Amino acid sequence: MSPVNDIQRIKLEVTVGSQAVTGLLESRKDETPLVNVVLHPHPLYGGNMDNSVVKELVHLFHTLDEATFRFNFRGADFRGDFTGIKGAVEDFSSAIKKIESIDSYQLRGILGYSFGGSVALLAGGLFKPDFVVALSPSMRLIRDFSDWDSILQNISCPILLVHGNRDSTVPVTSSQYIARVTREELTSTVILENEDHFYSNSLSHTCEIIKDLVTSLNPE
């Protein structure tokens, strides 16, 4: 395993229609061309790719010698650019096309927190990742996307839902409902005791849960 400080960081601009979003591809030269995309919380409530939970997830994958890509949804830089969850999924699609044009990178996992978790689930049904991880996803936001139910049922990889039982921003019932829509045999739900929306107490534990999932999918 290489030192974590041996990371190459490449800033990218992703064009979405007539607009552009900024992103950061982080990897090592000797890594396989697989990349995990990490999605941030709601841009209208201060969410961006430098969110502390997002950065902790990115760090986790670097300790596993895996590449990551994170980017700002439209609206993170200028509020007037926000185009809702439909636009965020479009941002994701454009970001995937961008990274796949660089050094033959291919999508491995999709992870998201809060608003980003909702986008991760929709993207998981529209693309073909190896796994999807959603921290505190919002069912209310997912419902704003047309054909959301068939999209969630189309996810064909392992799904990990993590939610705090004291989350007053997005109630834990949101993940519990999502788990009833996605394919039961592919979905694992972890309810964190005494945890809120911000993972103040359980972020390290959450990263260990994600690590267990990712390493279980690695070829022996």
PDB file of C-alpha atoms in Angstrom:
ATOM      1  CA  MET A   1       0.000   0.000   0.000  1.00  0.00           C
ATOM      2  CA  SER A   2       1.415   3.385  -1.045  1.00  0.00           C
ATOM      3  CA  PRO A   3       1.638   6.410   1.263  1.00  0.00           C
ATOM      4  CA  VAL A   4      -1.546   8.475   1.252  1.00  0.00           C
ATOM      5  CA  ASN A   5       0.469  11.643   0.586  1.00  0.00           C
ATOM      6  CA  ASP A   6       1.615  10.138  -2.737  1.00  0.00           C
ATOM      7  CA  ILE A   7      -1.617  11.266  -4.404  1.00  0.00           C
ATOM      8  CA  GLN A   8      -1.776  13.018  -7.767  1.00  0.00           C
ATOM      9  CA  ARG A   9      -4.494  15.678  -7.897  1.00  0.00           C
ATOM     10  CA  ILE A  10      -5.866  16.888 -11.214  1.00  0.00           C
ATOM     11  CA  LYS A  11      -8.405  19.711 -11.342  1.00  0.00           C
ATOM     12  CA  LEU A  12     -10.960  19.220 -14.103  1.00  0.00           C
ATOM     13  CA  GLU A  13     -13.680  21.349 -15.623  1.00  0.00           C
ATOM     14  CA  VAL A  14     -16.792  19.448 -16.641  1.00  0.00           C
ATOM     15  CA  THR A  15     -19.111  21.033 -19.195  1.00  0.00           C
ATOM     16  CA  VAL A  16     -22.843  20.573 -18.588  1.00  0.00           C
ATOM     17  CA  GLY A  17     -24.849  22.226 -21.338  1.00  0.00           C
ATOM     18  CA  SER A  18     -23.742  25.844 -21.419  1.00  0.00           C
ATOM     19  CA  GLN A  19     -22.351  25.701 -17.880  1.00  0.00           C
ATOM     20  CA  ALA A  20     -19.305  24.166 -16.253  1.00  0.00           C
ATOM     21  CA  VAL A  21     -18.616  22.501 -12.912  1.00  0.00           C
ATOM     22  CA  THR A  22     -15.243  21.943 -11.306  1.00  0.00           C
ATOM     23  CA  GLY A  23     -13.952  18.616 -10.070  1.00  0.00           C
ATOM     24  CA  LEU A  24     -10.911  16.921  -8.579  1.00  0.00           C
ATOM     25  CA  LEU A  25      -9.517  13.584  -9.758  1.00  0.00           C
ATOM     26  CA  GLU A  26      -7.180  12.030  -7.185  1.00  0.00           C
ATOM     27  CA  SER A  27      -5.146   8.908  -7.890  1.00  0.00           C
ATOM     28  CA  ARG A  28      -1.728   7.288  -8.054  1.00  0.00           C
ATOM     29  CA  LYS A  29       0.163   6.372 -11.210  1.00  0.00           C
ATOM     30  CA  ASP A  30       0.209   2.689 -10.284  1.00  0.00           C
ATOM     31  CA  GLU A  31      -3.533   2.374  -9.590  1.00  0.00           C
ATOM     32  CA  THR A  32      -5.955   0.420 -11.712  1.00  0.00           C
ATOM     33  CA  PRO A  33      -8.075   2.682 -13.963  1.00  0.00           C
ATOM     34  CA  LEU A  34     -11.143   2.407 -11.714  1.00  0.00           C
ATOM     35  CA  VAL A  35     -12.563   5.475 -10.020  1.00  0.00           C
ATOM     36  CA  ASN A  36     -15.023   6.007  -7.179  1.00  0.00           C
ATOM     37  CA  VAL A  37     -17.220   9.097  -7.477  1.00  0.00           C
ATOM     38  CA  VAL A  38     -18.098  10.856  -4.204  1.00  0.00           C
ATOM     39  CA  LEU A  39     -21.083  13.241  -4.217  1.00  0.00           C
ATOM     40  CA  HIS A  40     -21.659  16.125  -1.822  1.00  0.00           C
ATOM     41  CA  PRO A  41     -24.682  17.465   0.138  1.00  0.00           C
ATOM     42  CA  HIS A  42     -27.252  19.967  -1.127  1.00  0.00           C
ATOM     43  CA  PRO A  43     -25.526  22.911  -2.850  1.00  0.00           C
ATOM     44  CA  LEU A  44     -28.161  25.407  -1.690  1.00  0.00           C
ATOM     45  CA  TYR A  45     -27.386  24.571   1.954  1.00  0.00           C
ATOM     46  CA  GLY A  46     -23.625  24.959   1.775  1.00  0.00           C
ATOM     47  CA  GLY A  47     -22.786  21.567   0.295  1.00  0.00           C
ATOM     48  CA  ASN A  48     -19.750  21.288  -1.955  1.00  0.00           C
ATOM     49  CA  MET A  49     -16.978  18.839  -2.795  1.00  0.00           C
ATOM     50  CA  ASP A  50     -14.920  20.057   0.181  1.00  0.00           C
ATOM     51  CA  ASN A  51     -17.533  18.929   2.703  1.00  0.00           C
ATOM     52  CA  SER A  52     -15.829  17.213   5.650  1.00  0.00           C
ATOM     53  CA  VAL A  53     -17.754  13.932   5.272  1.00  0.00           C
ATOM     54  CA  VAL A  54     -16.995  13.834   1.538  1.00  0.00           C
ATOM     55  CA  LYS A  55     -13.294  14.417   2.202  1.00  0.00           C
ATOM     56  CA  GLU A  56     -13.252  11.631   4.778  1.00  0.00           C
ATOM     57  CA  LEU A  57     -14.769   9.212   2.239  1.00  0.00           C
ATOM     58  CA  VAL A  58     -12.175  10.293  -0.314  1.00  0.00           C
ATOM     59  CA  HIS A  59      -9.405   9.682   2.220  1.00  0.00           C
ATOM     60  CA  LEU A  60     -10.772   6.201   2.920  1.00  0.00           C
ATOM     61  CA  PHE A  61     -10.394   5.201  -0.729  1.00  0.00           C
ATOM     62  CA  HIS A  62      -6.886   6.584  -0.877  1.00  0.00           C
ATOM     63  CA  THR A  63      -5.941   4.307   2.031  1.00  0.00           C
ATOM     64  CA  LEU A  64      -7.311   1.466  -0.112  1.00  0.00           C
ATOM     65  CA  ASP A  65      -5.189   2.587  -3.095  1.00  0.00           C
ATOM     66  CA  GLU A  66      -8.275   3.491  -5.121  1.00  0.00           C
ATOM     67  CA  ALA A  67      -8.850   6.607  -7.231  1.00  0.00           C
ATOM     68  CA  THR A  68     -11.611   9.113  -6.483  1.00  0.00           C
ATOM     69  CA  PHE A  69     -13.394  11.900  -8.298  1.00  0.00           C
ATOM     70  CA  ARG A  70     -15.475  14.588  -6.617  1.00  0.00           C
ATOM     71  CA  PHE A  71     -17.026  17.660  -8.154  1.00  0.00           C
ATOM     72  CA  ASN A  72     -19.322  20.558  -7.368  1.00  0.00           C
ATOM     73  CA  PHE A  73     -22.910  20.244  -8.501  1.00  0.00           C
ATOM     74  CA  ARG A  74     -24.289  23.269 -10.288  1.00  0.00           C
ATOM     75  CA  GLY A  75     -25.454  25.655  -7.596  1.00  0.00           C
ATOM     76  CA  ALA A  76     -22.478  25.068  -5.296  1.00  0.00           C
ATOM     77  CA  ASP A  77     -20.637  28.076  -6.736  1.00  0.00           C
ATOM     78  CA  PHE A  78     -23.610  30.200  -7.851  1.00  0.00           C
ATOM     79  CA  ARG A  79     -27.034  29.542  -6.326  1.00  0.00           C
ATOM     80  CA  GLY A  80     -28.824  30.582  -9.508  1.00  0.00           C
ATOM     81  CA  ASP A  81     -27.217  27.694 -11.402  1.00  0.00           C
ATOM     82  CA  PHE A  82     -28.953  25.017  -9.314  1.00  0.00           C
ATOM     83  CA  THR A  83     -31.176  22.758 -11.422  1.00  0.00           C
ATOM     84  CA  GLY A  84     -32.557  20.337  -8.830  1.00  0.00           C
ATOM     85  CA  ILE A  85     -31.900  16.628  -8.547  1.00  0.00           C
ATOM     86  CA  LYS A  86     -32.528  16.125 -12.268  1.00  0.00           C
ATOM     87  CA  GLY A  87     -29.756  18.594 -13.014  1.00  0.00           C
ATOM     88  CA  ALA A  88     -27.485  16.924 -10.454  1.00  0.00           C
ATOM     89  CA  VAL A  89     -27.898  13.578 -12.228  1.00  0.00           C
ATOM     90  CA  GLU A  90     -27.021  15.369 -15.481  1.00  0.00           C
ATOM     91  CA  ASP A  91     -23.924  16.757 -13.748  1.00  0.00           C
ATOM     92  CA  PHE A  92     -22.975  13.217 -12.730  1.00  0.00           C
ATOM     93  CA  SER A  93     -23.452  11.908 -16.268  1.00  0.00           C
ATOM     94  CA  SER A  94     -21.230  14.648 -17.703  1.00  0.00           C
ATOM     95  CA  ALA A  95     -18.619  14.005 -15.016  1.00  0.00           C
ATOM     96  CA  ILE A  96     -18.486  10.288 -15.861  1.00  0.00           C
ATOM     97  CA  LYS A  97     -17.990  11.066 -19.548  1.00  0.00           C
ATOM     98  CA  LYS A  98     -15.160  13.414 -18.609  1.00  0.00           C
ATOM     99  CA  ILE A  99     -13.227  11.007 -16.416  1.00  0.00           C
ATOM    100  CA  GLU A 100     -13.730   8.099 -18.824  1.00  0.00           C
ATOM    101  CA  SER A 101     -12.025  10.225 -21.483  1.00  0.00           C
ATOM    102  CA  ILE A 102      -8.919  10.490 -19.299  1.00  0.00           C
ATOM    103  CA  ASP A 103      -6.442   7.603 -19.191  1.00  0.00           C
ATOM    104  CA  SER A 104      -9.199   5.014 -19.722  1.00  0.00           C
ATOM    105  CA  TYR A 105     -10.705   5.547 -16.273  1.00  0.00           C
ATOM    106  CA  GLN A 106     -13.867   3.555 -15.625  1.00  0.00           C
ATOM    107  CA  LEU A 107     -16.539   3.930 -12.966  1.00  0.00           C
ATOM    108  CA  ARG A 108     -16.242   1.641  -9.960  1.00  0.00           C
ATOM    109  CA  GLY A 109     -18.367   2.899  -7.078  1.00  0.00           C
ATOM    110  CA  ILE A 110     -20.797   5.746  -6.474  1.00  0.00           C
ATOM    111  CA  LEU A 111     -20.990   7.234  -2.993  1.00  0.00           C
ATOM    112  CA  GLY A 112     -22.995  10.186  -1.767  1.00  0.00           C
ATOM    113  CA  TYR A 113     -23.950  11.989   1.405  1.00  0.00           C
ATOM    114  CA  SER A 114     -27.389  13.553   1.994  1.00  0.00           C
ATOM    115  CA  PHE A 115     -28.434  15.193  -1.328  1.00  0.00           C
ATOM    116  CA  GLY A 116     -25.441  13.404  -2.856  1.00  0.00           C
ATOM    117  CA  GLY A 117     -26.722  10.101  -1.486  1.00  0.00           C
ATOM    118  CA  SER A 118     -30.021  10.635  -3.283  1.00  0.00           C
ATOM    119  CA  VAL A 119     -28.159  11.377  -6.529  1.00  0.00           C
ATOM    120  CA  ALA A 120     -25.924   8.325  -5.982  1.00  0.00           C
ATOM    121  CA  LEU A 121     -28.942   6.014  -5.838  1.00  0.00           C
ATOM    122  CA  LEU A 122     -30.474   7.415  -9.019  1.00  0.00           C
ATOM    123  CA  ALA A 123     -27.119   7.279 -10.794  1.00  0.00           C
ATOM    124  CA  GLY A 124     -26.710   3.695  -9.608  1.00  0.00           C
ATOM    125  CA  GLY A 125     -29.844   2.739 -11.501  1.00  0.00           C
ATOM    126  CA  LEU A 126     -28.855   4.625 -14.640  1.00  0.00           C
ATOM    127  CA  PHE A 127     -25.234   3.475 -14.795  1.00  0.00           C
ATOM    128  CA  LYS A 128     -23.526   0.193 -13.904  1.00  0.00           C
ATOM    129  CA  PRO A 129     -21.283   0.701 -10.863  1.00  0.00           C
ATOM    130  CA  ASP A 130     -19.852  -2.112  -8.763  1.00  0.00           C
ATOM    131  CA  PHE A 131     -21.568  -0.696  -5.669  1.00  0.00           C
ATOM    132  CA  VAL A 132     -23.598   2.251  -4.369  1.00  0.00           C
ATOM    133  CA  VAL A 133     -23.234   3.824  -0.919  1.00  0.00           C
ATOM    134  CA  ALA A 134     -25.777   6.404   0.273  1.00  0.00           C
ATOM    135  CA  LEU A 135     -25.371   8.201   3.600  1.00  0.00           C
ATOM    136  CA  SER A 136     -28.617   9.787   4.832  1.00  0.00           C
ATOM    137  CA  PRO A 137     -30.344   9.913   1.413  1.00  0.00           C
ATOM    138  CA  SER A 138     -33.621  11.784   1.001  1.00  0.00           C
ATOM    139  CA  MET A 139     -36.601   9.913  -0.401  1.00  0.00           C
ATOM    140  CA  ARG A 140     -38.396  13.239  -0.813  1.00  0.00           C
ATOM    141  CA  LEU A 141     -35.705  14.434  -3.228  1.00  0.00           C
ATOM    142  CA  ILE A 142     -35.616  11.133  -5.096  1.00  0.00           C
ATOM    143  CA  ARG A 143     -39.358  11.411  -5.737  1.00  0.00           C
ATOM    144  CA  ASP A 144     -38.698  14.610  -7.693  1.00  0.00           C
ATOM    145  CA  PHE A 145     -37.044  12.484 -10.403  1.00  0.00           C
ATOM    146  CA  SER A 146     -39.320  10.932 -13.023  1.00  0.00           C
ATOM    147  CA  ASP A 147     -39.475   7.109 -13.025  1.00  0.00           C
ATOM    148  CA  TRP A 148     -37.558   7.086  -9.737  1.00  0.00           C
ATOM    149  CA  ASP A 149     -39.059   3.788  -8.593  1.00  0.00           C
ATOM    150  CA  SER A 150     -38.099   1.834 -11.701  1.00  0.00           C
ATOM    151  CA  ILE A 151     -34.642   3.433 -11.609  1.00  0.00           C
ATOM    152  CA  LEU A 152     -34.046   2.314  -8.015  1.00  0.00           C
ATOM    153  CA  GLN A 153     -35.262  -1.185  -8.867  1.00  0.00           C
ATOM    154  CA  ASN A 154     -32.802  -1.197 -11.766  1.00  0.00           C
ATOM    155  CA  ILE A 155     -29.776  -1.016  -9.461  1.00  0.00           C
ATOM    156  CA  SER A 156     -28.030  -4.352 -10.004  1.00  0.00           C
ATOM    157  CA  CYS A 157     -25.081  -4.021  -7.603  1.00  0.00           C
ATOM    158  CA  PRO A 158     -24.699  -4.052  -3.802  1.00  0.00           C
ATOM    159  CA  ILE A 159     -26.328  -1.049  -2.116  1.00  0.00           C
ATOM    160  CA  LEU A 160     -25.321   0.216   1.326  1.00  0.00           C
ATOM    161  CA  LEU A 161     -27.659   2.644   3.104  1.00  0.00           C
ATOM    162  CA  VAL A 162     -26.387   4.335   6.276  1.00  0.00           C
ATOM    163  CA  HIS A 163     -28.542   6.620   8.431  1.00  0.00           C
ATOM    164  CA  GLY A 164     -28.498   8.056  11.936  1.00  0.00           C
ATOM    165  CA  ASN A 165     -31.531   7.292  14.076  1.00  0.00           C
ATOM    166  CA  ARG A 166     -31.517  10.863  15.438  1.00  0.00           C
ATOM    167  CA  ASP A 167     -31.346  12.565  12.057  1.00  0.00           C
ATOM    168  CA  SER A 168     -33.773  15.507  12.204  1.00  0.00           C
ATOM    169  CA  THR A 169     -32.765  16.827   8.759  1.00  0.00           C
ATOM    170  CA  VAL A 170     -33.585  13.673   6.796  1.00  0.00           C
ATOM    171  CA  PRO A 171     -35.480  11.198   9.019  1.00  0.00           C
ATOM    172  CA  VAL A 172     -34.219   7.626   9.181  1.00  0.00           C
ATOM    173  CA  THR A 173     -37.545   6.501   7.714  1.00  0.00           C
ATOM    174  CA  SER A 174     -36.227   7.803   4.397  1.00  0.00           C
ATOM    175  CA  SER A 175     -33.572   5.073   4.128  1.00  0.00           C
ATOM    176  CA  GLN A 176     -36.002   2.504   5.475  1.00  0.00           C
ATOM    177  CA  TYR A 177     -38.434   3.363   2.684  1.00  0.00           C
ATOM    178  CA  ILE A 178     -35.691   3.264   0.044  1.00  0.00           C
ATOM    179  CA  ALA A 179     -34.715  -0.206   1.256  1.00  0.00           C
ATOM    180  CA  ARG A 180     -38.245  -1.391   0.510  1.00  0.00           C
ATOM    181  CA  VAL A 181     -38.031  -0.114  -3.069  1.00  0.00           C
ATOM    182  CA  THR A 182     -34.581  -1.396  -4.041  1.00  0.00           C
ATOM    183  CA  ARG A 183     -33.872  -5.083  -4.526  1.00  0.00           C
ATOM    184  CA  GLU A 184     -33.847  -6.731  -1.113  1.00  0.00           C
ATOM    185  CA  GLU A 185     -31.069  -9.209  -1.889  1.00  0.00           C
ATOM    186  CA  LEU A 186     -28.720  -6.363  -2.866  1.00  0.00           C
ATOM    187  CA  THR A 187     -29.531  -3.855  -0.120  1.00  0.00           C
ATOM    188  CA  SER A 188     -27.930  -3.521   3.310  1.00  0.00           C
ATOM    189  CA  THR A 189     -29.172  -0.888   5.752  1.00  0.00           C
ATOM    190  CA  VAL A 190     -27.153   0.286   8.749  1.00  0.00           C
ATOM    191  CA  ILE A 191     -28.942   2.415  11.362  1.00  0.00           C
ATOM    192  CA  LEU A 192     -26.485   4.312  13.551  1.00  0.00           C
ATOM    193  CA  GLU A 193     -27.560   4.709  17.171  1.00  0.00           C
ATOM    194  CA  ASN A 194     -27.445   8.212  18.668  1.00  0.00           C
ATOM    195  CA  GLU A 195     -26.278   9.738  15.378  1.00  0.00           C
ATOM    196  CA  ASP A 196     -27.598  12.833  13.630  1.00  0.00           C
ATOM    197  CA  HIS A 197     -27.358  14.054  10.035  1.00  0.00           C
ATOM    198  CA  PHE A 198     -23.766  15.226  10.367  1.00  0.00           C
ATOM    199  CA  TYR A 199     -22.011  12.021  11.462  1.00  0.00           C
ATOM    200  CA  SER A 200     -20.544  13.811  14.447  1.00  0.00           C
ATOM    201  CA  ASN A 201     -20.113  10.567  16.407  1.00  0.00           C
ATOM    202  CA  SER A 202     -19.916   7.750  13.886  1.00  0.00           C
ATOM    203  CA  LEU A 203     -17.913   8.873  10.856  1.00  0.00           C
ATOM    204  CA  SER A 204     -14.958   6.588  11.570  1.00  0.00           C
ATOM    205  CA  HIS A 205     -17.292   3.659  12.184  1.00  0.00           C
ATOM    206  CA  THR A 206     -19.165   4.464   8.974  1.00  0.00           C
ATOM    207  CA  CYS A 207     -15.906   4.436   7.020  1.00  0.00           C
ATOM    208  CA  GLU A 208     -15.097   1.001   8.437  1.00  0.00           C
ATOM    209  CA  ILE A 209     -18.489  -0.290   7.285  1.00  0.00           C
ATOM    210  CA  ILE A 210     -17.843   1.068   3.794  1.00  0.00           C
ATOM    211  CA  LYS A 211     -14.339  -0.386   3.809  1.00  0.00           C
ATOM    212  CA  ASP A 212     -15.736  -3.829   4.629  1.00  0.00           C
ATOM    213  CA  LEU A 213     -18.117  -3.602   1.674  1.00  0.00           C
ATOM    214  CA  VAL A 214     -15.456  -2.442  -0.773  1.00  0.00           C
ATOM    215  CA  THR A 215     -12.861  -5.007   0.242  1.00  0.00           C
ATOM    216  CA  SER A 216     -15.447  -7.791   0.079  1.00  0.00           C
ATOM    217  CA  LEU A 217     -15.933  -6.964  -3.605  1.00  0.00           C
ATOM    218  CA  ASN A 218     -12.228  -7.055  -4.430  1.00  0.00           C
ATOM    219  CA  PRO A 219     -10.991 -10.145  -6.295  1.00  0.00           C
ATOM    220  CA  GLU A 220      -9.019 -12.466  -4.034  1.00  0.00           C
TER     221      GLU A 220
END
